[in-house]
Short mmCIF file of C-alpha atoms in Angstrom, two decimals:
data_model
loop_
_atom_site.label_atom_id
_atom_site.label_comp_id
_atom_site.label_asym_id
_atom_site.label_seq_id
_atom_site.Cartn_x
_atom_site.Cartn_y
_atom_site.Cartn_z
CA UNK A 1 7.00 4.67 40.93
CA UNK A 2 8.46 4.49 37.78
CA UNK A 3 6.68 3.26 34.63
CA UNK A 4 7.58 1.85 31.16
CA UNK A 5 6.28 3.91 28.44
CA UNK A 6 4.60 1.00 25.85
CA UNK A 7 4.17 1.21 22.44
CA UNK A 8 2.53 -1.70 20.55
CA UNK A 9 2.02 -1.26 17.22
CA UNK A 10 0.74 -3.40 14.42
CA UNK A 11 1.67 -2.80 10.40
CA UNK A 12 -1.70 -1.44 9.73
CA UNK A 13 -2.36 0.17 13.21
CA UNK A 14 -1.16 1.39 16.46
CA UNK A 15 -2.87 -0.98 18.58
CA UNK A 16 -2.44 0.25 21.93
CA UNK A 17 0.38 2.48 23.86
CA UNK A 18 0.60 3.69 27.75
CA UNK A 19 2.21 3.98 30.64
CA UNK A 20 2.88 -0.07 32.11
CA UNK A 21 4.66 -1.51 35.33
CA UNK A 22 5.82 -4.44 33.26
CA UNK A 23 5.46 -6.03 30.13
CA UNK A 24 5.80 -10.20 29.97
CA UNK A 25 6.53 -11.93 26.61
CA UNK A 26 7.73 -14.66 25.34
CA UNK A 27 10.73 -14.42 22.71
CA UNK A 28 12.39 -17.43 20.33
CA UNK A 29 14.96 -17.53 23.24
CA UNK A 30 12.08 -17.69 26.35
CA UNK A 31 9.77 -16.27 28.68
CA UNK A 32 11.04 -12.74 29.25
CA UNK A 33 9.88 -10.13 31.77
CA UNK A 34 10.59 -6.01 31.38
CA UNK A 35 10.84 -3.61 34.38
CA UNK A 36 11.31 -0.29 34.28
CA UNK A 37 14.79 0.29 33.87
CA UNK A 38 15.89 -2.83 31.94
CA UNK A 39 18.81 -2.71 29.98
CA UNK A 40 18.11 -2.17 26.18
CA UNK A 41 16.95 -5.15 24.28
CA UNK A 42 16.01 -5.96 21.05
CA UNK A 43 14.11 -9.59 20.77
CA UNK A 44 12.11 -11.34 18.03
CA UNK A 45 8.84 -13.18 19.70
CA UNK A 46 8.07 -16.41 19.57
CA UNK A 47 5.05 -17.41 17.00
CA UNK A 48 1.63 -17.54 18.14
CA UNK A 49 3.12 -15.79 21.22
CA UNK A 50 0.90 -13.73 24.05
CA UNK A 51 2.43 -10.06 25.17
CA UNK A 52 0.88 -9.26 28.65
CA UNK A 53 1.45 -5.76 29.41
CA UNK A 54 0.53 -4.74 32.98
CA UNK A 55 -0.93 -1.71 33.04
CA UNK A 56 -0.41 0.87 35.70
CA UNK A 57 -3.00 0.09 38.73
CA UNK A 58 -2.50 -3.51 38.38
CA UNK A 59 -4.85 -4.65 35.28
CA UNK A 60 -3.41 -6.73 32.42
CA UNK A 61 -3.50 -5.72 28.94
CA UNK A 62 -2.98 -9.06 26.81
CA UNK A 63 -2.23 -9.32 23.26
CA UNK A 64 -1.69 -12.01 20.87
CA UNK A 65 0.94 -10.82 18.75
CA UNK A 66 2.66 -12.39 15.51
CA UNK A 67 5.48 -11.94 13.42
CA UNK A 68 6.64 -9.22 16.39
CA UNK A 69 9.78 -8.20 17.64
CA UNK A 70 10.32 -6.49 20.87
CA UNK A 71 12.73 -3.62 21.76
CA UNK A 72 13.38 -2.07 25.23
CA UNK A 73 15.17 1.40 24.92
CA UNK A 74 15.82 4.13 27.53
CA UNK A 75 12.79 5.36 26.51
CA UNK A 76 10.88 2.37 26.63
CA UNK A 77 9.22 -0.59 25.40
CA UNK A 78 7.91 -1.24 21.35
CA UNK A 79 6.61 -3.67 20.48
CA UNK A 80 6.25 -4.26 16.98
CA UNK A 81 3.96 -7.15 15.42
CA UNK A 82 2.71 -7.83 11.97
CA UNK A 83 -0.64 -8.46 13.45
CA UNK A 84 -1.71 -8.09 16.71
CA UNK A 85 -5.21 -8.10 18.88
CA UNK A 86 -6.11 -7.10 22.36
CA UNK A 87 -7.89 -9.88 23.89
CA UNK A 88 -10.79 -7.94 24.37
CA UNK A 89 -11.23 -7.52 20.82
CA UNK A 90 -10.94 -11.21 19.99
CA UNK A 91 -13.92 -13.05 18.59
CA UNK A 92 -13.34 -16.64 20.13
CA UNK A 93 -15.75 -18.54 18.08
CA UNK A 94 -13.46 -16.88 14.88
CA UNK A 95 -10.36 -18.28 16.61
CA UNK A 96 -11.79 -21.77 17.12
CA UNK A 97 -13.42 -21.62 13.69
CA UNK A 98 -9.79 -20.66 12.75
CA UNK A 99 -8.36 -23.00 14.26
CA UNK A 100 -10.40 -26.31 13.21
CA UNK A 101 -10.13 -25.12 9.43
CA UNK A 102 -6.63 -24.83 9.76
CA UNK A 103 -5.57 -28.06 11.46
CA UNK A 104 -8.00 -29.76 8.94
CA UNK A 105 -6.20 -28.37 5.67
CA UNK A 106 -3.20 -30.60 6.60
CA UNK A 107 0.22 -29.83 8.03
CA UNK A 108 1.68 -27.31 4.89
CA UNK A 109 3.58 -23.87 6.67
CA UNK A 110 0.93 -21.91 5.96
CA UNK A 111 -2.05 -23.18 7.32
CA UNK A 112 0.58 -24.78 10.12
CA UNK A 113 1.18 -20.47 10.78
CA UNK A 114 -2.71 -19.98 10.62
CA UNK A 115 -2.92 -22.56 13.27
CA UNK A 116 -0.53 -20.81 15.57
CA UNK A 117 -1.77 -17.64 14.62
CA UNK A 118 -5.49 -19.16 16.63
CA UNK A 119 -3.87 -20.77 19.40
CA UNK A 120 -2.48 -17.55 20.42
CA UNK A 121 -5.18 -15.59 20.01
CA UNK A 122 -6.83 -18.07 22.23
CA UNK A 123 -4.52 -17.96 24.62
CA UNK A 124 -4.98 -14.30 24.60
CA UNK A 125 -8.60 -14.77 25.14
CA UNK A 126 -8.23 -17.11 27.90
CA UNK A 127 -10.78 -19.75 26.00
CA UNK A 128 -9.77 -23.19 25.32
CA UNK A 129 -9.43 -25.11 21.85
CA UNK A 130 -12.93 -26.21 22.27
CA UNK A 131 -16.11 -24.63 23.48
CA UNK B 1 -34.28 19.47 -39.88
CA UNK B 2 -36.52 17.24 -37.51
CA UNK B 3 -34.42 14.69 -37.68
CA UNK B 4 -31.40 16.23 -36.24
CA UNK B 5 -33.24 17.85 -33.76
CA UNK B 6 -34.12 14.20 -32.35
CA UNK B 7 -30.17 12.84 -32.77
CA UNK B 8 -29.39 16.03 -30.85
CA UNK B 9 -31.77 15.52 -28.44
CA UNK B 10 -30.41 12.17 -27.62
CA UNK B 11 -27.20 13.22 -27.70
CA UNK B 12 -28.14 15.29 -24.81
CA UNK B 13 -29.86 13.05 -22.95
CA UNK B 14 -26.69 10.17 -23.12
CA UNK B 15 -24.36 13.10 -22.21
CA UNK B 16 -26.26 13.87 -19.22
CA UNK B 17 -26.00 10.06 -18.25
CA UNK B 18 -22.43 9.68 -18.61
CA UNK B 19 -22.22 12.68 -16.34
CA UNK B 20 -24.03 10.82 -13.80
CA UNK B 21 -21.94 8.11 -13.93
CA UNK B 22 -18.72 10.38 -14.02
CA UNK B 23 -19.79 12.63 -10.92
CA UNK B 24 -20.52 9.10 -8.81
CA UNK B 25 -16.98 7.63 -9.79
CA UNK B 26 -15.76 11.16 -8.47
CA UNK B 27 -17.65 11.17 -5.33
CA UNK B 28 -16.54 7.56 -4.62
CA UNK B 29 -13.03 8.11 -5.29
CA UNK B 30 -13.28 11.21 -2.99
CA UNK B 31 -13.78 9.12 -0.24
CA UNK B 32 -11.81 6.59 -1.27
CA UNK B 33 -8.79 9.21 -0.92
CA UNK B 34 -9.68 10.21 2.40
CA UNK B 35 -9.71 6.41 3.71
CA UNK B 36 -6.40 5.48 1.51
CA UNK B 37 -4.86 8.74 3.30
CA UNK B 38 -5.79 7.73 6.81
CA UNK B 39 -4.22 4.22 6.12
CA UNK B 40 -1.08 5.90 4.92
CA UNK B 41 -0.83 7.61 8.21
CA UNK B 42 -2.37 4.62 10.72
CA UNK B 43 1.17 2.43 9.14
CA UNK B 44 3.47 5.07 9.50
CA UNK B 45 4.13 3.82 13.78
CA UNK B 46 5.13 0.75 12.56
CA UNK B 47 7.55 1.58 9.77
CA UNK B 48 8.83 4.69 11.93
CA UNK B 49 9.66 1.66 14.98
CA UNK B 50 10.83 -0.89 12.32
CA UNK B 51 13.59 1.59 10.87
CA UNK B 52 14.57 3.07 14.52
CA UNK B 53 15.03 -1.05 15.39
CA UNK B 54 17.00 -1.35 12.57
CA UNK B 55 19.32 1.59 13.00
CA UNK B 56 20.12 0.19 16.45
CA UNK B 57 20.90 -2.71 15.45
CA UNK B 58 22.69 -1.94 12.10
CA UNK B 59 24.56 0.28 14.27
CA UNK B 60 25.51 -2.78 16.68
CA UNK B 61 25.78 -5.92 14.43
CA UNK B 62 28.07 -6.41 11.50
CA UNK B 63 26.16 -5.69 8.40
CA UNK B 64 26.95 -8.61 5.53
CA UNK B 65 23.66 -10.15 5.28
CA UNK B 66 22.76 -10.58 1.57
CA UNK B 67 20.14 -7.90 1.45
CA UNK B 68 22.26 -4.88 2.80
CA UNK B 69 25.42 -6.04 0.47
CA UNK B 70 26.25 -4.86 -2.96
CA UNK B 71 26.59 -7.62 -5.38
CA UNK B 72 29.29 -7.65 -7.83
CA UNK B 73 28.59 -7.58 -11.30
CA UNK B 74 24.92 -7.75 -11.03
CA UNK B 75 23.44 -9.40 -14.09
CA UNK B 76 19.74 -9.23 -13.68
CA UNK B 77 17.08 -6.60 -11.94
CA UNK B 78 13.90 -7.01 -10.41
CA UNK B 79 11.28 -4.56 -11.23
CA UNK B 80 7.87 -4.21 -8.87
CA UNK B 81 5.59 -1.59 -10.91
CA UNK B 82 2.17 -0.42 -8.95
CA UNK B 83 -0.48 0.18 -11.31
CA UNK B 84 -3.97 0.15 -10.70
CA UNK B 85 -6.81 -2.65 -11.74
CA UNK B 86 -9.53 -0.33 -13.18
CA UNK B 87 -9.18 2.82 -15.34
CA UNK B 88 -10.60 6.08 -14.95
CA UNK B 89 -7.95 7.10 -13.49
CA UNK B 90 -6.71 10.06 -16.29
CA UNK B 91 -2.84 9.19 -16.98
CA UNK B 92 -1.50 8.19 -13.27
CA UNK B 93 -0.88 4.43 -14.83
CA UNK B 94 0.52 6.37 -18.36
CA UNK B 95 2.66 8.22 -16.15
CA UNK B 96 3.79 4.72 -13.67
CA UNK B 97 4.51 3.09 -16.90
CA UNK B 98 6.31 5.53 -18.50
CA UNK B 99 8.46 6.13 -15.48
CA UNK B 100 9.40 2.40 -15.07
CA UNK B 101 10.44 2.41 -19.02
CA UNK B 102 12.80 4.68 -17.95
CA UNK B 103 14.06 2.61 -15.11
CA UNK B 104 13.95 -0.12 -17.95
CA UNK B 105 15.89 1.48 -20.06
CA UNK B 106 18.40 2.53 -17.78
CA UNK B 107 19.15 -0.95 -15.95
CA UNK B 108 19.89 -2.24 -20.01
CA UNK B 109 21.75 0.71 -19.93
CA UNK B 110 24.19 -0.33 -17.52
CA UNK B 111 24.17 -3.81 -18.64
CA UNK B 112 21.43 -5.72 -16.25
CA UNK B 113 18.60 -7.37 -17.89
CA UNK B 114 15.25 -6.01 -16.18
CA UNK B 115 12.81 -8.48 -15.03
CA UNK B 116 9.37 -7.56 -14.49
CA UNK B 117 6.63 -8.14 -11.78
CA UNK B 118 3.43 -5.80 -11.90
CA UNK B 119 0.78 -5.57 -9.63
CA UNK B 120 -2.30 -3.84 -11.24
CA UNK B 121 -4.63 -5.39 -14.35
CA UNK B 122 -3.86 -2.12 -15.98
CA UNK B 123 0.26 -2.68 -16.33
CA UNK B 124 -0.33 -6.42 -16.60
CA UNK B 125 -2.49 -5.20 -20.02
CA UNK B 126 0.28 -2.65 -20.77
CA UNK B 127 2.87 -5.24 -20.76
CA UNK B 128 0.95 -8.68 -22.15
CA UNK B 129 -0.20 -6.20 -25.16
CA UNK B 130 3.19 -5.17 -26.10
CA UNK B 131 4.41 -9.33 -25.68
CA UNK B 132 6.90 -8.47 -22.83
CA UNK B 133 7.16 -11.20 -20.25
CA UNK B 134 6.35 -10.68 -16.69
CA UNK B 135 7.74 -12.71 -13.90
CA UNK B 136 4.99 -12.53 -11.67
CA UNK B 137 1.73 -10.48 -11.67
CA UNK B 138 -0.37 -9.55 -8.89
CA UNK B 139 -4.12 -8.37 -9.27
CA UNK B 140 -7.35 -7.03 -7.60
CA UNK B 141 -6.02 -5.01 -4.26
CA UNK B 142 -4.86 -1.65 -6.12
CA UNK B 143 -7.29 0.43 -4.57
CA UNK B 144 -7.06 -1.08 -1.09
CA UNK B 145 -4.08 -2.99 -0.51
CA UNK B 146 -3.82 -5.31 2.62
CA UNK B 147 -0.70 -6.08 4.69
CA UNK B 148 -1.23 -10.02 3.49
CA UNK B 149 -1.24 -8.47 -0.41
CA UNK B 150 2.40 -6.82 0.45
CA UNK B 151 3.55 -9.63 2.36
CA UNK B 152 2.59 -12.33 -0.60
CA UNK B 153 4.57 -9.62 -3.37
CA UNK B 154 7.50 -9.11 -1.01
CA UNK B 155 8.24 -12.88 -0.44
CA UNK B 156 8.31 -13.53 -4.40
CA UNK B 157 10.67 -10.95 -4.21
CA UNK B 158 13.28 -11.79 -1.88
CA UNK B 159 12.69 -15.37 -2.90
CA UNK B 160 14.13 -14.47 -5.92
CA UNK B 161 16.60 -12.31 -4.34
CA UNK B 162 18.17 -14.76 -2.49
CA UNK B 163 18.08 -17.23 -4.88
CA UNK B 164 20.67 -14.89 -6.97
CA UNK B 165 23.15 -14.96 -4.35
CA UNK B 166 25.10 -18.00 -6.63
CA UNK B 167 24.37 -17.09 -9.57
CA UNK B 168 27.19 -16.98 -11.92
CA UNK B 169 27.45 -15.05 -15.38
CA UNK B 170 23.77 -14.85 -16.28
CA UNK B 171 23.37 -18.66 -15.47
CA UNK B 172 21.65 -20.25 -12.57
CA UNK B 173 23.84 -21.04 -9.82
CA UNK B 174 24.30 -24.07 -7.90
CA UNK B 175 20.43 -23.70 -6.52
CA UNK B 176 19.46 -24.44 -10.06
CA UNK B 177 17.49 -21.01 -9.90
CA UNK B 178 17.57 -17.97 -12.38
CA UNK B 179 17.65 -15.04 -9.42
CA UNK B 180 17.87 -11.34 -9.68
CA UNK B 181 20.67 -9.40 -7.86
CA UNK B 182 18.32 -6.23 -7.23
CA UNK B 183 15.10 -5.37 -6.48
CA UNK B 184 13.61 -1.70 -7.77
CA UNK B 185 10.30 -0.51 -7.02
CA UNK B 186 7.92 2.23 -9.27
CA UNK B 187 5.33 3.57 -7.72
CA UNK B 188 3.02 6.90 -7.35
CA UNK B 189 4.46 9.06 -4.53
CA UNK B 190 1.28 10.95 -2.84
CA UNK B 191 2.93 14.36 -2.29
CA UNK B 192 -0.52 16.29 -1.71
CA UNK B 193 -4.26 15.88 -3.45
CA UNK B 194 -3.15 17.94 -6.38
CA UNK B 195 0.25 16.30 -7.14
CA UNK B 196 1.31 12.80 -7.18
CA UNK B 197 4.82 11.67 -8.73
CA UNK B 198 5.77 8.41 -9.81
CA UNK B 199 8.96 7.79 -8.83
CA UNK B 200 11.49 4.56 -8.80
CA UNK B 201 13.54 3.59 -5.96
CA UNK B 202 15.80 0.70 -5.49
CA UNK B 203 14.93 -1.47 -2.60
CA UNK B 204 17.89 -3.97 -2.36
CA UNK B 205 20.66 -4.25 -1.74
CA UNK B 206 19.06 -1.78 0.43
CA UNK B 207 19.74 1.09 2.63
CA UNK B 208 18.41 1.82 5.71
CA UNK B 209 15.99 4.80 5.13
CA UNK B 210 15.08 6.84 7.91
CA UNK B 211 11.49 7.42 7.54
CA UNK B 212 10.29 11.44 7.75
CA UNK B 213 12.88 12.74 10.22
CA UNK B 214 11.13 15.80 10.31
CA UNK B 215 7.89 14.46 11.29
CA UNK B 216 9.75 12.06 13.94
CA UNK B 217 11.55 14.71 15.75
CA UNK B 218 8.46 17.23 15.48
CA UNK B 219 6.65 14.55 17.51
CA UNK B 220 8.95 14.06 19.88
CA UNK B 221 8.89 17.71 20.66
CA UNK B 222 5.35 17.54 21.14
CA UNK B 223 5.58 14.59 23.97
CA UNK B 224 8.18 16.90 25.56
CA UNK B 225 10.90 14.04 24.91
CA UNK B 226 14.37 15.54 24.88
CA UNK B 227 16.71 14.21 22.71
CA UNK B 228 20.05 15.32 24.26
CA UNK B 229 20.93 11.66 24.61
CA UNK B 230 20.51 10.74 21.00
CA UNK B 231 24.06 11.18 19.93
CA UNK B 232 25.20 8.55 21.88
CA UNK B 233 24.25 4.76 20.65
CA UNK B 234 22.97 2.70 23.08
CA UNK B 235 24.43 -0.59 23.00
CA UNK B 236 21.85 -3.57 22.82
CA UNK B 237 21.37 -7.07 24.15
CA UNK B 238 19.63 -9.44 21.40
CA UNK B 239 17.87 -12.21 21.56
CA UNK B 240 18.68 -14.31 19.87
CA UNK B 241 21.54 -12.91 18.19
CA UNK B 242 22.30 -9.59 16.09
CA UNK B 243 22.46 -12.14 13.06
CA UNK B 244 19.36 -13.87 13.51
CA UNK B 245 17.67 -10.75 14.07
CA UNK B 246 18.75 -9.18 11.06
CA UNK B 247 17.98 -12.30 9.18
CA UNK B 248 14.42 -11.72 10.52
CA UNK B 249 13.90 -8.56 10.49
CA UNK B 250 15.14 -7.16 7.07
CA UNK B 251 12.59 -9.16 4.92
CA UNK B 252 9.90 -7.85 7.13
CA UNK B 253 11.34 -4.31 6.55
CA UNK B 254 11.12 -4.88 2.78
CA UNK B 255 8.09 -6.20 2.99
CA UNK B 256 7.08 -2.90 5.18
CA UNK B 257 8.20 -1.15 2.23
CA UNK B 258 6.43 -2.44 -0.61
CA UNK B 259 3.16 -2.38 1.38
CA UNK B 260 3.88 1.49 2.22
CA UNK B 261 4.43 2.01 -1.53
CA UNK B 262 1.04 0.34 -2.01
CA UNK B 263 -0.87 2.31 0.02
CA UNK B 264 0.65 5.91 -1.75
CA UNK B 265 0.07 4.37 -4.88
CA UNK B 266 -3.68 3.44 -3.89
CA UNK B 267 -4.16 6.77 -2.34
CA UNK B 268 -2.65 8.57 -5.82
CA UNK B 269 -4.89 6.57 -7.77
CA UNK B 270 -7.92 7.49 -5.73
CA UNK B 271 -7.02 11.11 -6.46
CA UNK B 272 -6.28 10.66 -9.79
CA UNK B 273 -9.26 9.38 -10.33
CA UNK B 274 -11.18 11.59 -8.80
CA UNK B 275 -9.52 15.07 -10.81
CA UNK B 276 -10.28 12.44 -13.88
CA UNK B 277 -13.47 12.18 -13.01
CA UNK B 278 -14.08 15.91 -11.98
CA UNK B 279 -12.61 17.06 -15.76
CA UNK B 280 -14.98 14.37 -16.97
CA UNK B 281 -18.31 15.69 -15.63
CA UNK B 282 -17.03 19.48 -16.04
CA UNK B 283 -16.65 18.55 -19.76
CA UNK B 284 -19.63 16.35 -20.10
CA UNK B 285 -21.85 19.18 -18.50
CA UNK B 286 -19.91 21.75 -21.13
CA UNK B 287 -21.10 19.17 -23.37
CA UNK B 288 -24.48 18.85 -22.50
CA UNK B 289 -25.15 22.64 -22.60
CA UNK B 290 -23.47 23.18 -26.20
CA UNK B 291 -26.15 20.26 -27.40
CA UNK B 292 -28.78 22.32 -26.04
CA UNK B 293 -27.89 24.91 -27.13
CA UNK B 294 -28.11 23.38 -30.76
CA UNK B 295 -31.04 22.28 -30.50
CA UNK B 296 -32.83 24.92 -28.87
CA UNK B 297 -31.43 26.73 -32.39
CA UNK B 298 -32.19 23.63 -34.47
CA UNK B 299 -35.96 23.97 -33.02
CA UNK B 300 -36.12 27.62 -33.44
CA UNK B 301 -35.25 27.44 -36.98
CA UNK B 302 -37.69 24.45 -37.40
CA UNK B 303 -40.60 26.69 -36.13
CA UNK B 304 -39.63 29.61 -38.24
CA UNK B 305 -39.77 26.94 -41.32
CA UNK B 306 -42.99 26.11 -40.39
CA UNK B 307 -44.23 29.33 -39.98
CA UNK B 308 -42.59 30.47 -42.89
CA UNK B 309 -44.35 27.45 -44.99
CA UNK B 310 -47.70 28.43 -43.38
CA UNK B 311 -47.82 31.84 -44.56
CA UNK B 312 -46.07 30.95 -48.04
CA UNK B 313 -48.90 28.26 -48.54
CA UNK B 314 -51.35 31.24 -47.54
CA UNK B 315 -50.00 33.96 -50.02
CA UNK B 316 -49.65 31.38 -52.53
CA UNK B 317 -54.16 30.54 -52.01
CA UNK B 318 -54.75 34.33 -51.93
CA UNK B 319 -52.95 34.89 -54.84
CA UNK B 320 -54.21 32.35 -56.83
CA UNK B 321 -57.90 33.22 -55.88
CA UNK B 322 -56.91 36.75 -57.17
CA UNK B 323 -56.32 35.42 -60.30
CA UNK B 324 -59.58 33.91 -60.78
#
């Protein structure tokens, strides 16, 4: 069967990269969905948006990725975030803490940004706003 | 004679402390190099995928956003200079400095009036010393620079990029905002652990720079990728559209940039310091055995007195009590 080859890289790191039967993520235009043999695409993704990559043998690889864009070549998928983390990696009490300090400093871009930034990493986690 | 026996001998003893201290900054900046290196290399997927999006889509959309195009009559520069916080570091900030004075010099030259931003305390001294005024400074991540450090310098700058898109004749334009019309960068290039260069590149209106070909196509070898297909451009779909994704992808690109300039220039200063820091102890330890050597003389000499005043003082009794 064929397989996408994944990259995901972050700007200080390469998180994560394999061999995938499909990669799900959302971009500022919607919920999008790769297969092997998609046509190329390039795609910026939505803030505080969740990249599930799904892993050959049927697991699920889930990222919470910011700042990212995606591109889908003949050769592949890349996806390229400022930050990203694998949900395993995510500490959930940081992303609530995270969270609750950032919806308390008021509604300025940044700490509106931070806020995303926690959601998604939530969402990545599969854990709720509160514990 | 005793006397300068005892100033040698503390001499000796502060030179072999300052050697301590020397031989630790050297042993920290050692690994400081080796971490600054591996950071260099852990970015390089990133900027090597940000430049291949960009090429496919430079080579697909219709390139007049305001950061790729030349600006008529430019009036006024931006300069970033990377210097480092602390000393120590022999002359890589003399040499970062005197490199951007040359830049400096060059952009009056052909008629632009250079405006500075400096990240380091040591160029912010430089330049608040000689009464030159900064723009912006940026302090206290030289030696290990963070993506969110890059990100906060790049946004001043193509804040103030864009905001010289109206301006007119050295005025502010209709945004009310004194801008800049380019953006230069000096930093310290890490070529290898004996040499690093400072060099000055401009980084808008910018050009797309492919980012170590050699490396890139080495590697695909190595994954057995063929590249036979290369010559032909594969035409994209974008979401949203070519425009918007230029729009939000070229500041990230310049901020991609700056923050790989900031992590040579922390990795040069690392080694710098460290070669400093090596000369430093060799000398001190040069030092310390000269003093020694002194005073090893200095008591020598101060025996033989005594010795000498002994048997004087013994001659002078036995000839006396001949003479009685």
């Amino acid at each position: 069967m064929a397989t996408l080859q994944v990259e995901l890289v972050a700007v200080e790191r390469k998180i994560w990269s394999g061999e995938a039967e499909r990669v799900i993520a959302r971009t500022t235009e919607g919920e999008l969905g790769v297969l092997p043999g998609h046509a190329p695409l390039l795609g910026q993704l939505a803030d505080g948006g969740v990249v599930t990559i799904r892993v050959a043998g049927g697991e699920d690889v889930v990222v919470a990725a910011h700042g990212g864009f995606l591109s889908v070549s003949d050769k592949g998928v890349s996806i390229l975030a400022e930050t990203a983390e694998i949900s395993t990696e995510i500490d959930v009490e940081r992303a609530r803490e995270a969270l609750r300090r950032a919806e308390s400093e008021g509604d300025d871009p940044e700490s509106i940004a931070a806020a995303r930034r926690a959601q998604s990493r939530l969402q990545a986690a599969g854990a709720s706003a509160t514990a | 004679m005793a006397a300068s026996l005892r100033a040698l001998r503390r001499r000796i003893r502060s030179t072999q402390s300052t050697k301590k201290i020397f031989s630790a900054q050297e042993l920290i900046a050692g690994a400081r190099i080796v971490r600054a290196q591996a950071r260099v290399e852990a970015s390089k997927p990133y900027a090597r995928e940000i430049t291949r999006v960009l090429s496919a889509l430079a080579s697909s959309a219709s390139l007049d956003h305001p950061l790729l195009t030349e600006r008529q009559n430019p009036k006024r520069a931006a300069v970033l200079v990377i210097t480092s916080d602390r000393g120590f570091a022999g002359s890589y900030n003399v040499n970062v400095l005197r490199r951007t004075e040359e830049l400096l010099s060059l952009l009056r030259q052909e008629g632009k009036e250079p405006v500075l931003y400096v990240v380091g305390r040591k160029g912010e001294t430089y330049y608040s010393f000689r009464d030159r005024e900064m723009a912006q400074t940026f302090t206290g991540f030289s030696e290990q620079p963070r993506y969110e450090d890059a990100q906060a310098v790049g946004s001043a700058l193509i804040d103030v990029f864009t905001a010289g898109i109206d301006d007119e004749d050295g005025g502010a334009g209709a945004d009310g905002v004194l801008g800049v019309d380019e953006l230069h960068i000096v930093f310290t290039e890490f070529r290898s652990l004996l040499s690093q260069v400072p060099v000055a590149k401009r980084m808008a209106p910018l050009e797309v720079e492919e980012v170590e070909e050699f490396d890139y196509e080495r590697e695909d070898r190595e994954h057995g990728v063929t590249t036979g297909d290369s010559g032909v451009p594969t035409s994209y779909e974008f979401e949203p559209s070519a425009e918007g994704l230029l729009d939000a992808l070229l500041p990230k690109y310049v901020t991609t940039r700056i923050y790989a300039a900031m992590l040579e220039a922390a990795a040069s200063e690392s080694a710098s310091r460290r070669r400093a820091m090596k000369s430093a102890s060799d000398n001190a330890e040069e030092l310390a055995k000269n003093l020694s050597r002194q005073a090893n003389q200095a008591r020598q000499a101060e025996i033989t007195q005594e010795i000498s005043e002994i048997v004087g003082g013994a001659d002078a009794l036995v000839s006396s009590n001949a003479g009685d």
